[in-house]
Amino acid sequence: MKPEVSPAAQVESSRSPRASRDLTRWWTLTPVTLWMCVLFVLPLILVLAVSFMSRTSFGGIEYSFSLDNYSRFFDSLYIKILWVSCQLAFLTTVLCLFIGYPFAYIIARSPAKYRNLLLLLVIVPFWTNSLIRTYAWIVLLRTEGVINAILLQLGLIGSPLTLLYNDMAVLIGLVYTMLPFMILPLYASIEKLDRSLLEAASDLGARPLQTFWKVTLPLTAPGIMAGTLLVFIPSLGLFFIPDLMGGSKSILIGNLIKNQFLSARDWPFGSAISIILMALTLLFIAAYVRISKDKAGKGLM
Amino acid sequence: MMRLSLGRRFSVFYAALVYLFLYLPISILIMYSFNQSKLNAVWTGFTFDWYGKLFQNTAVLEAMKTSLTVAFINTIAATMIGTLAAVGMYRYHFRGKMALEGLVFLPIVIPEIVMGISLLALFSQLHVPLGFFTLVAAHITFSVPFVMVVVRARLAGFDKHIEEAAMDLGATPWQTFVKVTLPVIAPGVIAGALLTFTLSIDDVVISFFVAGPGSETLPLKIFSMVKFGVTPEINALSTLMLIVTLCIVFIAERIQQKNK
């Protein structure tokens, strides 16, 4: 076959800029669109569909339509789990904010030559495996652990303390895992803060605390909101921290979902809880976008 | 004057305290991977035994192999898809661009567990057996958005006119991409690739749902080992993983610093 006859070659030889531009556009954007549609959108639609079905007695899925899974979730037991896990995630967020804000402020106001190094030191633990970071706390807190060993050796306690397998341990694990996610957006917004505004406030007679409340805090609010979102949402789903550090009663919404899929084998109910968790997440994000006017979600990246 | 220095001293003290909180647990973990005592609470002497034991543990070695292979394939595929997409999104305006933006933004913000179970649901409905293949597919899915974000950040400072000039001079869009765009965004591409590699090596939640019986990754292996109790072997394994991750992050930082 002569090359001139084939339509593809014709396009190539005529070099119509429009045609080849379309071809490149196709090549750059089709893989991502296809991939994300098949492995991200389709699975979510599937979970949504399954959430309206019911479980067969063998742990399979019965193809029917009902809202039972959702009404079941609003039973006292499950709502309580959601409530407790929201409380835990909220407490984690608040602790991260209180520890992280002064810290981010100090780094942002440190001499410029140290700033990058100080920030890098925050990011390093954030790049290490969250499971390993959890495990490190188990090594510290368990009955035969490092803290108990030191306290015993110093004679401060007679018998080992129970530091692990309770809500306090879960909270420590969550704060430790999530803290860098709070510090980074806070740092970004505090660093951008125009110092002359603070000077102006104090020149006009504002006391340091007043300046903080009326100038610093409102101007760094986007960072606070981004950090809150980045800590709160993942805190709800990190099932392995309560699994490894919590007592039998410490259960997050993430554990509930995991159990429905892997041990109770009630996929429809598990799907319904996932949809509720996702709806909650999207609600938070919508609120964030609305309040912070950060339409592209830049503060979250 | 006195007050300022007091404030500064307090700042240094506070920052040191937070750094201590961040680093103490990891440091102790590393330290105790060299401790002779199996109970690992009291220091009895220095040893490399636990590392030796680790390299005789076939299950751990198998998991290490799985993790590295998955991370490697994921890095290549996700970097290619993500880089092309970032360039396409930067170059062209088209209908549905906002929808595509959302499609890429969402996976970063929705809870990982939702992504994990939705992939599990997909694979089981399509009767794809869980294993190596599903693991790789899942990792690519959560990695692509991160590559896009990193490469796009690099593209943001890139002068569109250079691309246009190349095309005006007769280069095809593909030639323009290889000869003009790619060299400029290369640091972003490399940083994105290294990022996906660490994300893949460290992922727990999503892998947990899509790994099959014969395809346990290293974090999943650690998870099941920790459930059975704390041993110095896990300390050694964790230390090795920390070192690998930190090396990659260090290289990525160097590349980005150099090109700023």
Short mmCIF file of C-alpha atoms in Angstrom, two decimals, chain A residues 12 15 17 20-22 24-25 27-29 31-33 35-44 46-47 50 61 63 98-103 106-107 116-125 127-133 135-140 142 144-146 149 153 172 175-176 179-180 183 208 229-230 233-234 236-240 243-244 253-255 257-258 261-262 267 270-271 274-275 277-278 281-282 285 289 295-298 300-301, chain B residues 3 10-12 14-16 18-19 21-26 28-29 32 38-42 81-82 84-85 87-89 91-95 100 102-115 117-126 136-138 140-141 144-145 148-149 167 170 172-175 195 198-199 201-205 208-209 218-220 222-223 226-227 229-232 234-235 237-239 241-242 245-246 249 253 257:
data_model
loop_
_atom_site.label_atom_id
_atom_site.label_comp_id
_atom_site.label_asym_id
_atom_site.label_seq_id
_atom_site.Cartn_x
_atom_site.Cartn_y
_atom_site.Cartn_z
CA GLU A 12 0.40 13.57 8.57
CA ARG A 15 0.26 18.65 8.61
CA PRO A 17 -2.08 22.01 12.61
CA SER A 20 -2.35 17.19 14.85
CA ARG A 21 -3.22 19.42 17.74
CA ASP A 22 -6.39 17.43 18.28
CA THR A 24 -2.00 15.48 20.83
CA ARG A 25 -4.87 16.64 22.93
CA TRP A 27 -3.01 11.59 23.55
CA THR A 28 -2.42 13.73 26.60
CA LEU A 29 -5.90 13.68 28.09
CA PRO A 31 -5.32 8.08 29.34
CA VAL A 32 -6.10 10.04 32.50
CA THR A 33 -9.79 10.37 31.67
CA TRP A 35 -8.19 5.55 33.89
CA MET A 36 -9.96 7.77 36.41
CA CYS A 37 -13.40 6.96 34.97
CA VAL A 38 -12.89 3.21 35.17
CA LEU A 39 -10.98 3.03 38.47
CA PHE A 40 -12.31 6.00 40.37
CA VAL A 41 -15.75 7.11 39.13
CA LEU A 42 -17.13 3.68 38.26
CA PRO A 43 -16.18 2.18 41.66
CA LEU A 44 -17.84 5.08 43.46
CA LEU A 46 -20.89 0.96 42.22
CA VAL A 47 -20.62 1.65 45.95
CA VAL A 50 -24.69 -1.34 46.36
CA ILE A 61 -25.53 -8.89 47.57
CA TYR A 63 -30.10 -6.87 43.80
CA PHE A 98 -3.09 24.32 69.36
CA ILE A 99 0.27 22.59 69.08
CA GLY A 100 0.76 23.54 65.44
CA TYR A 101 -0.18 27.22 65.34
CA PRO A 102 2.49 28.64 67.67
CA PHE A 103 4.98 26.26 66.13
CA ILE A 106 7.77 30.47 65.22
CA ILE A 107 9.12 28.81 62.07
CA ASN A 116 13.74 25.90 54.88
CA LEU A 117 15.68 23.53 57.08
CA LEU A 118 13.20 23.90 59.95
CA LEU A 119 10.33 23.22 57.58
CA LEU A 120 12.08 20.23 56.04
CA LEU A 121 12.44 18.80 59.54
CA VAL A 122 8.65 18.90 59.88
CA ILE A 123 8.10 17.28 56.50
CA VAL A 124 10.52 14.40 57.10
CA PRO A 125 8.33 12.53 59.60
CA TRP A 127 6.99 11.29 54.61
CA THR A 128 7.57 8.26 56.76
CA ASN A 129 5.04 5.49 56.92
CA SER A 130 2.11 6.33 59.21
CA LEU A 131 1.92 2.71 60.31
CA ILE A 132 5.53 2.82 61.45
CA ARG A 133 4.88 6.06 63.31
CA TYR A 135 4.13 1.39 65.87
CA ALA A 136 6.81 3.66 67.35
CA TRP A 137 4.27 4.85 69.91
CA ILE A 138 3.36 1.27 70.77
CA VAL A 139 7.03 0.62 71.53
CA LEU A 140 6.97 3.63 73.85
CA ARG A 142 3.09 -0.62 76.05
CA GLU A 144 6.83 -3.49 78.86
CA GLY A 145 7.53 -0.36 76.84
CA VAL A 146 10.19 2.29 77.08
CA ALA A 149 10.77 0.82 81.86
CA GLN A 153 13.93 2.17 86.88
CA ILE A 172 -1.80 10.41 70.77
CA VAL A 175 -2.23 13.68 66.70
CA TYR A 176 1.23 12.35 66.00
CA LEU A 179 0.31 17.06 63.04
CA PRO A 180 2.42 17.81 59.93
CA ILE A 183 1.57 22.67 60.39
CA PRO A 208 -0.24 42.32 71.11
CA LEU A 229 -9.90 19.89 56.77
CA LEU A 230 -6.66 18.01 56.11
CA ILE A 233 -11.18 14.00 57.27
CA PRO A 234 -8.33 11.48 57.35
CA LEU A 236 -12.18 9.63 60.57
CA GLY A 237 -10.82 6.90 58.34
CA LEU A 238 -7.48 5.83 59.83
CA PHE A 239 -8.75 2.46 61.02
CA PHE A 240 -5.37 0.98 61.84
CA ASP A 243 -6.97 -1.27 65.67
CA LEU A 244 -3.44 -1.24 67.02
CA ILE A 253 -16.16 5.17 61.47
CA GLY A 254 -13.27 3.77 59.39
CA ASN A 255 -13.19 0.62 61.54
CA ILE A 257 -16.64 0.34 57.35
CA LYS A 258 -13.69 -2.03 57.35
CA PHE A 261 -16.52 -5.36 54.34
CA LEU A 262 -14.12 -7.85 55.84
CA TRP A 267 -21.25 -4.94 51.81
CA GLY A 270 -20.66 -0.93 54.55
CA SER A 271 -21.28 0.88 51.26
CA SER A 274 -18.97 4.91 53.07
CA ILE A 275 -21.43 7.06 51.14
CA LEU A 277 -18.71 9.42 55.17
CA MET A 278 -18.11 10.74 51.67
CA THR A 281 -16.41 14.95 53.56
CA LEU A 282 -17.83 16.76 50.53
CA ILE A 285 -15.00 20.70 51.51
CA VAL A 289 -14.41 26.42 49.54
CA LYS A 295 -12.05 27.67 44.59
CA ALA A 296 -9.21 25.63 43.17
CA GLY A 297 -8.53 23.98 46.52
CA LYS A 298 -4.97 25.32 46.39
CA LEU A 300 -5.29 21.75 50.32
CA MET A 301 -2.54 20.65 47.96
CA ARG B 3 11.48 40.80 77.16
CA PHE B 10 10.54 30.61 74.84
CA SER B 11 10.08 30.24 71.06
CA VAL B 12 13.20 28.14 70.74
CA TYR B 14 8.64 25.49 72.29
CA ALA B 15 9.92 24.60 68.83
CA ALA B 16 12.43 22.19 70.33
CA VAL B 18 7.54 19.99 69.14
CA TYR B 19 10.55 18.61 67.27
CA PHE B 21 7.57 15.09 69.97
CA LEU B 22 8.01 14.50 66.24
CA TYR B 23 11.36 12.74 66.41
CA LEU B 24 11.58 10.96 69.76
CA PRO B 25 9.33 7.98 68.91
CA ILE B 26 11.09 7.34 65.60
CA ILE B 28 13.71 5.24 69.92
CA LEU B 29 12.33 2.82 67.36
CA TYR B 32 15.92 -0.38 69.82
CA LYS B 38 14.10 -9.31 72.81
CA LEU B 39 11.84 -7.65 75.39
CA ASN B 40 13.29 -4.40 74.08
CA ALA B 41 12.51 -2.28 77.12
CA VAL B 42 15.93 -2.40 78.76
CA ILE B 81 -0.29 9.31 32.69
CA GLY B 82 -0.02 12.20 35.16
CA LEU B 84 0.74 13.85 29.92
CA ALA B 85 -2.45 14.93 31.64
CA VAL B 87 0.62 19.07 29.98
CA GLY B 88 -2.73 18.55 28.25
CA MET B 89 -4.57 20.48 30.93
CA ARG B 91 -2.05 23.53 26.93
CA TYR B 92 -5.66 23.11 25.95
CA HIS B 93 -8.99 24.61 26.82
CA PHE B 94 -11.92 22.37 26.17
CA ARG B 95 -15.40 21.60 27.29
CA LEU B 100 -11.71 16.67 34.62
CA GLY B 102 -12.68 17.69 39.76
CA LEU B 103 -11.96 14.13 38.75
CA VAL B 104 -8.32 14.68 39.60
CA PHE B 105 -8.89 16.75 42.73
CA LEU B 106 -11.42 14.42 44.37
CA PRO B 107 -9.19 11.36 44.90
CA ILE B 108 -6.79 13.53 46.91
CA VAL B 109 -9.46 14.73 49.33
CA ILE B 110 -11.87 11.85 49.81
CA PRO B 111 -11.04 9.47 52.66
CA GLU B 112 -8.64 6.77 51.54
CA ILE B 113 -10.85 4.09 53.02
CA VAL B 114 -13.69 5.01 50.65
CA MET B 115 -11.35 4.66 47.69
CA ILE B 117 -13.55 -0.25 49.49
CA SER B 118 -14.85 1.13 46.19
CA LEU B 119 -11.96 -0.52 44.34
CA LEU B 120 -12.60 -3.72 46.26
CA ALA B 121 -16.25 -3.56 45.18
CA LEU B 122 -15.25 -2.99 41.55
CA PHE B 123 -12.77 -5.84 41.42
CA SER B 124 -15.16 -8.27 43.05
CA GLN B 125 -18.04 -7.32 40.74
CA LEU B 126 -15.83 -7.76 37.69
CA VAL B 136 -0.84 -2.03 40.90
CA ALA B 137 -4.10 -0.70 39.42
CA ALA B 138 -5.15 0.78 42.77
CA ILE B 140 -1.75 4.01 39.94
CA THR B 141 -5.23 5.39 40.64
CA VAL B 144 -1.87 9.95 39.15
CA PRO B 145 -3.50 12.98 40.85
CA MET B 148 -0.49 15.95 38.11
CA VAL B 149 -0.39 18.39 41.02
CA MET B 167 5.18 24.98 16.81
CA GLY B 170 7.26 23.75 12.34
CA THR B 172 4.73 18.98 15.77
CA PRO B 173 2.99 19.09 19.18
CA TRP B 174 4.73 15.85 20.04
CA GLN B 175 8.17 17.20 19.05
CA LEU B 195 6.64 11.20 45.39
CA THR B 198 7.16 6.83 48.40
CA LEU B 199 3.35 7.01 48.41
CA ILE B 201 5.84 2.06 49.28
CA ASP B 202 4.08 3.55 52.33
CA ASP B 203 0.42 2.99 51.49
CA VAL B 204 -1.52 1.03 54.10
CA VAL B 205 -5.22 1.79 53.83
CA PHE B 208 -5.27 -3.29 52.76
CA PHE B 209 -8.45 -3.77 50.71
CA LEU B 218 5.65 -4.50 53.32
CA PRO B 219 3.34 -2.15 55.28
CA LEU B 220 0.64 -4.86 55.30
CA ILE B 222 4.22 -4.95 59.30
CA PHE B 223 0.54 -4.48 60.16
CA VAL B 226 2.38 -5.77 64.92
CA LYS B 227 -1.01 -7.38 65.56
CA GLY B 229 3.07 -8.46 69.08
CA VAL B 230 6.09 -6.23 69.17
CA THR B 231 9.44 -7.73 68.19
CA PRO B 232 12.85 -6.17 67.49
CA ILE B 234 9.75 -5.11 63.25
CA ASN B 235 11.96 -2.33 64.61
CA LEU B 237 12.21 -3.58 59.27
CA SER B 238 10.71 -0.18 60.12
CA THR B 239 14.18 1.34 60.34
CA MET B 241 11.80 1.43 55.45
CA LEU B 242 12.46 4.79 57.10
CA THR B 245 11.89 6.68 52.26
CA LEU B 246 14.22 9.34 53.63
CA VAL B 249 12.81 12.29 49.79
CA GLU B 253 14.48 17.69 47.61
CA GLN B 257 16.30 22.81 45.18
#
